[in-house]
Amino acid sequence: MKRIPLKQVNQMIYADNAATTQLDTDAFEAMKPYLLNEFGNASQPYSFARKPKKALQEAREIIASCIGAASDEIFFTSGGSESDNWAIRGSALLNENKRATITSAFEHHAILRACEAIERQGYPVAYIFPTNEGYITPEKLSQVVTDNTFLVSVMLANNEIGTIQPIKELCKIAHEHGALFHTDAVQAVGHVPINVTELGFDMLSASAHKFNGPKGIGFLYIRKGTSIASYISGGSQERNMRAGTENVAGIVGMAAALKKNVDRMTETTAALKELEATFLTRLLLSGIDYIKNGGHNRLPGNVNISIRGADGEMLLHRLDLKGICISTGSACDSVNTQVSHVIESIKVPTEYANGTIRISFGVDNTKEEALTVAEALINILNH
């Protein structure tokens, strides 16, 4: 079963899939029984709780299989921000000697603000700046990491410019110094192949709404044997690590969406790269003066460009009037019109930086839509 085409809903072109994705219809159908009929609390001992409890376990196993983990290494959360905060704060709470945390300067704000919080409690944090192409190199991490490092947290793929980090090498360096390694994989899970065992992560954050699942649900992978403090006090849910009645419907929908995305990943990646090429080729032929941000190894369909002399905020609103949804950067910062910390960190020249926009295509976009977005953008810039 396919999703309802957005054009049938409200006659728009949605090209901001890095901000959120449309809920997959198959995921929604999987959720419905647990919203309507099988609404029992999975923590209860009576028979009416058996189906929700079984659904939770099956969803945990599906999610684990999609990232190469064991089912008891998956802990359900409310989404990526909670998972990130748990990884950072939960690690710090068990760090009695206040050893250092290392992260990158262009992480999602969920990581950066959690790091600011532990700094105020006396836990030192070091920030690594990316290259101009948006990579945290093994060489840079090697210059900063020491045997006093407790945790290294580097995102798998940047949410604004899409660069995929050399994460396996970074993880190895952290482990050589006795540090744990966490990755914010919110933008990457369901879009690029991930095997936590092969890559060596100790923790990984994910959020369902980034891969056509429901909003308000995510997970934190915690490798067996990794020491981390529990995050929410209360009941004994999630093996006493994260209290709160389980969102069974959301969890089931997340598992269904992730499995579907992983199963069709090769096909989707090829289609998204074609959409990206269609858009950029048309823009290039127009003579528009722009910089494409991010290196060669990027998330498929993620196009972040900085246009000389343009105003990204103006472009967003003008495209919105034409029924086209894009972003000026991270959606979590949509109220802040200044140049994003990601664009600043990769040193985009000032004359281009203010004209930064992000177009992120998804599985439902077409070549015709990619061309329409390009033509609309060209028209706005030329008038």
Short mmCIF file of C-alpha atoms in Angstrom, two decimals:
data_model
loop_
_atom_site.label_atom_id
_atom_site.label_comp_id
_atom_site.label_asym_id
_atom_site.label_seq_id
_atom_site.Cartn_x
_atom_site.Cartn_y
_atom_site.Cartn_z
CA MET A 1 0.00 0.00 0.00
CA LYS A 2 1.34 3.40 -0.97
CA ARG A 3 1.08 6.76 0.75
CA ILE A 4 -1.55 9.21 -0.46
CA PRO A 5 0.23 11.53 -2.93
CA LEU A 6 0.68 14.94 -1.36
CA LYS A 7 -0.65 16.64 -4.50
CA GLN A 8 -3.99 14.97 -3.86
CA VAL A 9 -4.00 16.41 -0.35
CA ASN A 10 -3.17 20.07 -0.85
CA GLN A 11 -1.59 20.65 -4.25
CA MET A 12 1.92 21.27 -3.01
CA ILE A 13 5.44 20.01 -3.64
CA TYR A 14 7.03 18.86 -0.40
CA ALA A 15 10.84 18.99 -0.64
CA ASP A 16 11.79 19.21 3.03
CA ASN A 17 12.09 15.52 3.90
CA ALA A 18 15.14 16.14 6.10
CA ALA A 19 12.79 18.02 8.45
CA THR A 20 10.18 15.28 8.55
CA THR A 21 8.68 12.66 6.27
CA GLN A 22 5.14 11.66 5.43
CA LEU A 23 3.85 8.73 7.46
CA ASP A 24 3.91 5.54 5.42
CA THR A 25 0.43 4.09 4.95
CA ASP A 26 1.61 0.56 5.77
CA ALA A 27 3.07 1.90 9.03
CA PHE A 28 -0.22 3.63 9.80
CA GLU A 29 -2.19 0.43 9.14
CA ALA A 30 0.16 -1.44 11.49
CA MET A 31 -0.50 1.18 14.18
CA LYS A 32 -4.30 1.24 13.97
CA PRO A 33 -5.09 -1.88 16.04
CA TYR A 34 -3.07 -0.47 18.96
CA LEU A 35 -4.81 2.90 18.73
CA LEU A 36 -8.34 1.48 18.57
CA ASN A 37 -8.85 -2.07 19.82
CA GLU A 38 -5.63 -3.44 21.36
CA PHE A 39 -5.15 -0.43 23.62
CA GLY A 40 -4.07 -2.35 26.72
CA ASN A 41 -1.09 -1.26 28.82
CA ALA A 42 1.75 -3.61 27.88
CA SER A 43 3.09 -3.53 31.44
CA GLN A 44 -0.02 -5.11 32.95
CA PRO A 45 -0.14 -8.85 33.80
CA TYR A 46 -3.63 -9.67 32.48
CA SER A 47 -4.48 -11.27 29.13
CA PHE A 48 -5.62 -8.02 27.47
CA ALA A 49 -2.02 -6.77 27.69
CA ARG A 50 -0.56 -9.80 25.89
CA LYS A 51 -0.99 -8.57 22.31
CA PRO A 52 0.52 -5.11 23.01
CA LYS A 53 3.36 -6.77 24.93
CA LYS A 54 4.02 -9.18 22.06
CA ALA A 55 3.85 -6.31 19.54
CA LEU A 56 6.48 -4.42 21.55
CA GLN A 57 8.86 -7.36 21.50
CA GLU A 58 8.35 -8.02 17.79
CA ALA A 59 8.93 -4.33 16.98
CA ARG A 60 12.10 -4.33 19.07
CA GLU A 61 13.37 -7.37 17.18
CA ILE A 62 12.56 -5.82 13.77
CA ILE A 63 14.34 -2.57 14.63
CA ALA A 64 17.35 -4.41 16.01
CA SER A 65 17.64 -6.53 12.85
CA CYS A 66 17.59 -3.37 10.70
CA ILE A 67 20.76 -2.02 12.35
CA GLY A 68 22.56 -5.26 13.21
CA ALA A 69 21.84 -5.11 16.93
CA ALA A 70 20.37 -7.48 19.52
CA SER A 71 16.79 -6.78 20.56
CA ASP A 72 17.72 -6.12 24.19
CA GLU A 73 20.03 -3.32 23.02
CA ILE A 74 17.09 -1.21 21.75
CA PHE A 75 15.50 1.25 24.18
CA PHE A 76 12.43 3.21 23.10
CA THR A 77 12.33 6.98 23.61
CA SER A 78 10.18 9.93 22.50
CA GLY A 79 12.53 10.70 19.59
CA GLY A 80 15.97 11.83 18.55
CA SER A 81 16.32 14.73 20.98
CA GLU A 82 15.59 12.54 24.00
CA SER A 83 17.92 9.83 22.73
CA ASP A 84 20.72 12.36 22.25
CA ASN A 85 20.19 13.89 25.67
CA TRP A 86 20.14 10.46 27.29
CA ALA A 87 23.42 9.49 25.63
CA ILE A 88 25.19 12.71 26.71
CA ARG A 89 23.69 13.27 30.15
CA GLY A 90 23.41 9.58 31.02
CA SER A 91 27.09 9.09 30.31
CA ALA A 92 28.10 12.14 32.32
CA LEU A 93 26.13 11.02 35.38
CA LEU A 94 28.26 7.87 35.66
CA ASN A 95 31.48 9.78 34.99
CA GLU A 96 32.62 10.30 38.59
CA ASN A 97 36.06 11.58 37.62
CA LYS A 98 34.55 14.17 35.26
CA ARG A 99 36.53 12.99 32.29
CA ALA A 100 36.04 14.86 29.02
CA THR A 101 33.38 14.57 26.33
CA ILE A 102 34.28 15.32 22.70
CA THR A 103 31.77 16.31 20.05
CA SER A 104 31.70 18.27 16.82
CA ALA A 105 30.86 21.95 16.40
CA PHE A 106 28.11 21.23 13.86
CA GLU A 107 26.05 18.67 15.72
CA HIS A 108 22.28 18.97 16.08
CA HIS A 109 21.30 21.32 18.90
CA ALA A 110 20.04 18.35 20.93
CA ILE A 111 23.69 17.31 21.31
CA LEU A 112 25.17 20.79 21.61
CA ARG A 113 22.75 21.96 24.30
CA ALA A 114 23.07 18.71 26.25
CA CYS A 115 26.84 19.26 26.18
CA GLU A 116 26.38 22.84 27.40
CA ALA A 117 24.31 21.46 30.28
CA ILE A 118 26.98 19.02 31.44
CA GLU A 119 29.65 21.71 31.06
CA ARG A 120 27.72 23.81 33.59
CA GLN A 121 27.95 20.84 35.95
CA GLY A 122 31.72 20.75 35.62
CA TYR A 123 32.15 18.12 32.91
CA PRO A 124 34.63 19.36 30.27
CA VAL A 125 33.60 19.27 26.60
CA ALA A 126 35.85 19.74 23.56
CA TYR A 127 34.42 20.74 20.16
CA ILE A 128 35.98 19.65 16.86
CA PHE A 129 35.39 21.81 13.78
CA PRO A 130 34.67 20.11 10.45
CA THR A 131 36.54 20.59 7.21
CA ASN A 132 35.08 23.01 4.66
CA GLU A 133 33.41 19.98 3.03
CA GLY A 134 31.76 19.07 6.32
CA TYR A 135 33.80 16.13 7.58
CA ILE A 136 35.17 15.36 11.03
CA THR A 137 38.43 13.67 10.08
CA PRO A 138 40.18 10.93 12.05
CA GLU A 139 43.25 13.18 12.14
CA LYS A 140 41.33 15.94 13.92
CA LEU A 141 39.87 13.56 16.47
CA SER A 142 43.32 12.06 17.11
CA GLN A 143 44.62 15.54 17.95
CA VAL A 144 41.96 16.07 20.62
CA VAL A 145 41.20 12.67 22.16
CA THR A 146 43.19 11.60 25.23
CA ASP A 147 43.04 8.84 27.81
CA ASN A 148 40.96 11.30 29.89
CA THR A 149 38.19 11.24 27.26
CA PHE A 150 35.06 9.48 28.48
CA LEU A 151 32.71 9.91 25.51
CA VAL A 152 33.01 10.88 21.84
CA SER A 153 29.75 11.87 20.10
CA VAL A 154 29.84 12.58 16.36
CA MET A 155 26.76 12.50 14.15
CA LEU A 156 26.66 9.87 11.43
CA ALA A 157 25.24 12.28 8.82
CA ASN A 158 24.79 16.02 9.18
CA ASN A 159 21.15 17.10 9.21
CA GLU A 160 21.74 20.28 7.19
CA ILE A 161 24.39 19.48 4.60
CA GLY A 162 24.08 15.69 4.57
CA THR A 163 27.75 14.76 4.88
CA ILE A 164 28.31 11.18 6.04
CA GLN A 165 31.20 10.95 8.47
CA PRO A 166 34.06 8.40 8.45
CA ILE A 167 32.35 7.04 11.50
CA LYS A 168 34.04 3.62 11.74
CA GLU A 169 37.50 5.21 11.88
CA LEU A 170 36.34 7.79 14.46
CA CYS A 171 34.84 5.05 16.60
CA LYS A 172 38.07 3.05 16.50
CA ILE A 173 40.10 6.04 17.67
CA ALA A 174 37.74 6.64 20.59
CA HIS A 175 37.96 3.02 21.68
CA GLU A 176 41.76 3.03 21.44
CA HIS A 177 41.69 5.67 24.19
CA GLY A 178 39.15 3.83 26.33
CA ALA A 179 36.28 6.18 25.44
CA LEU A 180 32.69 5.34 24.56
CA PHE A 181 31.36 6.35 21.14
CA HIS A 182 27.86 7.70 20.47
CA THR A 183 26.44 8.77 17.13
CA ASP A 184 23.39 10.88 16.40
CA ALA A 185 22.11 8.85 13.45
CA VAL A 186 18.70 10.54 13.33
CA GLN A 187 19.21 11.75 9.76
CA ALA A 188 20.86 8.52 8.59
CA VAL A 189 18.84 5.61 9.95
CA GLY A 190 16.62 4.18 7.23
CA HIS A 191 18.53 6.04 4.51
CA VAL A 192 22.02 4.52 4.51
CA PRO A 193 23.18 1.02 5.49
CA ILE A 194 24.01 0.78 9.20
CA ASN A 195 25.38 -2.17 11.12
CA VAL A 196 26.24 -1.18 14.67
CA THR A 197 28.33 -4.29 15.23
CA GLU A 198 30.54 -3.68 12.20
CA LEU A 199 30.85 0.06 12.87
CA GLY A 200 31.48 -0.43 16.58
CA PHE A 201 29.08 2.10 18.15
CA ASP A 202 28.36 2.01 21.85
CA MET A 203 25.23 4.14 21.40
CA LEU A 204 23.12 5.34 18.47
CA SER A 205 20.13 7.72 18.38
CA ALA A 206 17.24 7.47 15.92
CA SER A 207 13.83 9.06 15.33
CA ALA A 208 10.92 7.48 13.45
CA HIS A 209 9.59 10.58 11.70
CA LYS A 210 12.79 10.86 9.66
CA PHE A 211 12.09 7.53 7.90
CA ASN A 212 8.33 7.70 7.27
CA GLY A 213 7.33 6.63 10.75
CA PRO A 214 5.19 8.53 13.28
CA LYS A 215 6.35 11.58 15.21
CA GLY A 216 7.10 11.44 18.92
CA ILE A 217 8.84 8.06 18.95
CA GLY A 218 12.46 6.99 18.56
CA PHE A 219 15.06 4.76 20.09
CA LEU A 220 18.51 4.68 21.61
CA TYR A 221 20.72 1.71 20.81
CA ILE A 222 22.93 0.91 23.81
CA ARG A 223 25.51 -1.80 23.25
CA LYS A 224 25.30 -4.58 25.79
CA GLY A 225 27.73 -3.88 28.64
CA THR A 226 27.78 -0.11 28.13
CA SER A 227 27.38 1.80 31.38
CA ILE A 228 24.82 4.59 31.21
CA ALA A 229 22.46 6.03 33.79
CA SER A 230 18.72 5.52 33.48
CA TYR A 231 17.03 8.60 32.05
CA ILE A 232 13.44 8.83 33.34
CA SER A 233 12.49 7.65 36.82
CA GLY A 234 9.19 5.94 37.48
CA GLY A 235 8.07 2.48 36.45
CA SER A 236 10.15 -0.47 35.34
CA GLN A 237 9.62 -0.04 31.59
CA GLU A 238 12.56 -0.49 29.19
CA ARG A 239 14.32 -2.75 31.67
CA ASN A 240 14.26 -0.04 34.37
CA MET A 241 16.17 2.37 32.12
CA ARG A 242 13.40 4.63 30.77
CA ALA A 243 10.14 4.81 32.70
CA GLY A 244 6.77 5.63 31.12
CA THR A 245 3.90 3.67 29.61
CA GLU A 246 5.04 2.44 26.21
CA ASN A 247 3.69 4.10 23.07
CA VAL A 248 2.84 0.75 21.50
CA ALA A 249 1.21 2.15 18.37
CA GLY A 250 4.12 4.50 17.72
CA ILE A 251 6.68 1.76 18.29
CA VAL A 252 4.89 -0.64 15.94
CA GLY A 253 4.64 2.09 13.29
CA MET A 254 8.33 2.92 13.69
CA ALA A 255 9.33 -0.71 13.18
CA ALA A 256 7.13 -1.10 10.10
CA ALA A 257 8.44 2.09 8.51
CA LEU A 258 12.09 1.29 9.22
CA LYS A 259 11.82 -2.25 7.84
CA LYS A 260 10.19 -0.93 4.66
CA ASN A 261 12.82 1.77 4.18
CA VAL A 262 15.68 -0.65 4.75
CA ASP A 263 14.21 -3.24 2.35
CA ARG A 264 13.94 -0.72 -0.49
CA MET A 265 17.06 1.33 0.32
CA THR A 266 19.02 0.51 -2.85
CA GLU A 267 16.12 1.43 -5.12
CA THR A 268 15.31 4.60 -3.15
CA THR A 269 18.93 5.78 -3.11
CA ALA A 270 19.18 5.52 -6.89
CA ALA A 271 15.91 7.42 -7.36
CA LEU A 272 16.93 10.20 -4.96
CA LYS A 273 20.31 10.66 -6.62
CA GLU A 274 18.52 11.04 -9.94
CA LEU A 275 16.23 13.73 -8.49
CA GLU A 276 19.23 15.55 -7.05
CA ALA A 277 21.04 15.44 -10.39
CA THR A 278 17.93 16.68 -12.23
CA PHE A 279 17.59 19.65 -9.88
CA LEU A 280 21.27 20.64 -9.87
CA THR A 281 21.71 20.23 -13.64
CA ARG A 282 18.83 22.63 -14.31
CA LEU A 283 20.23 25.10 -11.77
CA LEU A 284 23.70 24.88 -13.29
CA LEU A 285 22.38 25.55 -16.81
CA SER A 286 20.60 28.66 -15.55
CA GLY A 287 23.87 30.38 -14.68
CA ILE A 288 22.86 30.95 -11.04
CA ASP A 289 25.98 31.58 -8.92
CA TYR A 290 25.83 29.09 -6.07
CA ILE A 291 27.96 26.79 -3.92
CA LYS A 292 26.87 23.21 -3.22
CA ASN A 293 27.62 22.50 0.42
CA GLY A 294 28.89 19.19 1.75
CA GLY A 295 31.38 16.70 0.38
CA HIS A 296 30.97 13.87 -2.09
CA ASN A 297 29.76 11.33 0.48
CA ARG A 298 26.34 12.69 1.41
CA LEU A 299 22.84 11.51 2.17
CA PRO A 300 20.93 10.79 -1.04
CA GLY A 301 18.48 13.54 -1.98
CA ASN A 302 19.97 16.13 0.37
CA VAL A 303 20.81 19.32 -1.56
CA ASN A 304 22.18 22.22 0.45
CA ILE A 305 23.23 25.23 -1.61
CA SER A 306 24.34 28.79 -0.86
CA ILE A 307 23.40 31.35 -3.51
CA ARG A 308 25.52 34.45 -3.92
CA GLY A 309 23.76 37.64 -2.83
CA ALA A 310 20.46 35.87 -2.06
CA ASP A 311 18.36 35.81 1.10
CA GLY A 312 17.51 32.24 2.10
CA GLU A 313 14.56 33.32 4.24
CA MET A 314 13.09 35.27 1.33
CA LEU A 315 13.54 32.29 -0.99
CA LEU A 316 11.77 29.99 1.47
CA HIS A 317 8.73 32.28 1.69
CA ARG A 318 8.59 33.01 -2.04
CA LEU A 319 8.70 29.28 -2.80
CA ASP A 320 6.06 28.69 -0.16
CA LEU A 321 3.75 31.09 -2.02
CA LYS A 322 4.27 28.86 -5.06
CA GLY A 323 3.27 25.78 -3.05
CA ILE A 324 6.83 24.47 -2.57
CA CYS A 325 8.22 23.49 0.85
CA ILE A 326 11.97 23.73 1.42
CA SER A 327 14.15 24.79 4.35
CA THR A 328 16.81 27.36 5.12
CA GLY A 329 18.70 24.79 7.17
CA SER A 330 17.72 22.86 10.26
CA ALA A 331 13.95 22.96 10.81
CA CYS A 332 14.56 23.01 14.55
CA ASP A 333 16.02 26.49 14.01
CA SER A 334 13.35 27.82 11.65
CA VAL A 335 12.57 30.78 13.93
CA ASN A 336 16.19 31.89 13.89
CA THR A 337 17.01 33.80 10.71
CA GLN A 338 20.75 34.11 11.27
CA VAL A 339 23.21 31.92 9.40
CA SER A 340 23.14 28.43 10.92
CA HIS A 341 25.99 27.15 13.03
CA VAL A 342 26.55 24.40 10.45
CA ILE A 343 27.09 26.86 7.59
CA GLU A 344 29.35 28.95 9.81
CA SER A 345 31.37 25.90 10.85
CA ILE A 346 32.20 24.94 7.25
CA LYS A 347 33.18 28.57 6.51
CA VAL A 348 30.82 29.32 3.62
CA PRO A 349 31.86 32.79 2.30
CA THR A 350 29.74 35.64 3.66
CA GLU A 351 28.45 36.70 0.25
CA TYR A 352 26.94 33.21 -0.17
CA ALA A 353 26.07 32.20 3.41
CA ASN A 354 22.87 34.26 3.80
CA GLY A 355 21.49 32.63 0.66
CA THR A 356 21.61 29.09 2.02
CA ILE A 357 18.66 26.77 1.42
CA ARG A 358 18.15 23.03 1.81
CA ILE A 359 16.09 20.98 -0.62
CA SER A 360 15.64 17.41 0.58
CA PHE A 361 13.83 15.04 -1.75
CA GLY A 362 11.97 11.95 -0.57
CA VAL A 363 10.56 8.71 -1.91
CA ASP A 364 7.38 10.36 -3.18
CA ASN A 365 9.02 13.15 -5.18
CA THR A 366 9.21 12.93 -8.97
CA LYS A 367 11.60 14.25 -11.64
CA GLU A 368 8.88 16.67 -12.73
CA GLU A 369 8.72 18.05 -9.20
CA ALA A 370 12.50 18.40 -9.01
CA LEU A 371 12.43 20.41 -12.25
CA THR A 372 9.50 22.49 -11.00
CA VAL A 373 11.39 23.40 -7.82
CA ALA A 374 14.44 24.38 -9.89
CA GLU A 375 12.39 26.47 -12.33
CA ALA A 376 10.57 28.24 -9.51
CA LEU A 377 13.85 29.05 -7.77
CA ILE A 378 15.41 30.34 -11.01
CA ASN A 379 12.34 32.48 -11.68
CA ILE A 380 12.48 34.07 -8.23
CA LEU A 381 16.21 34.80 -8.48
CA ASN A 382 15.90 36.36 -11.92
CA HIS A 383 13.05 38.74 -11.03
#
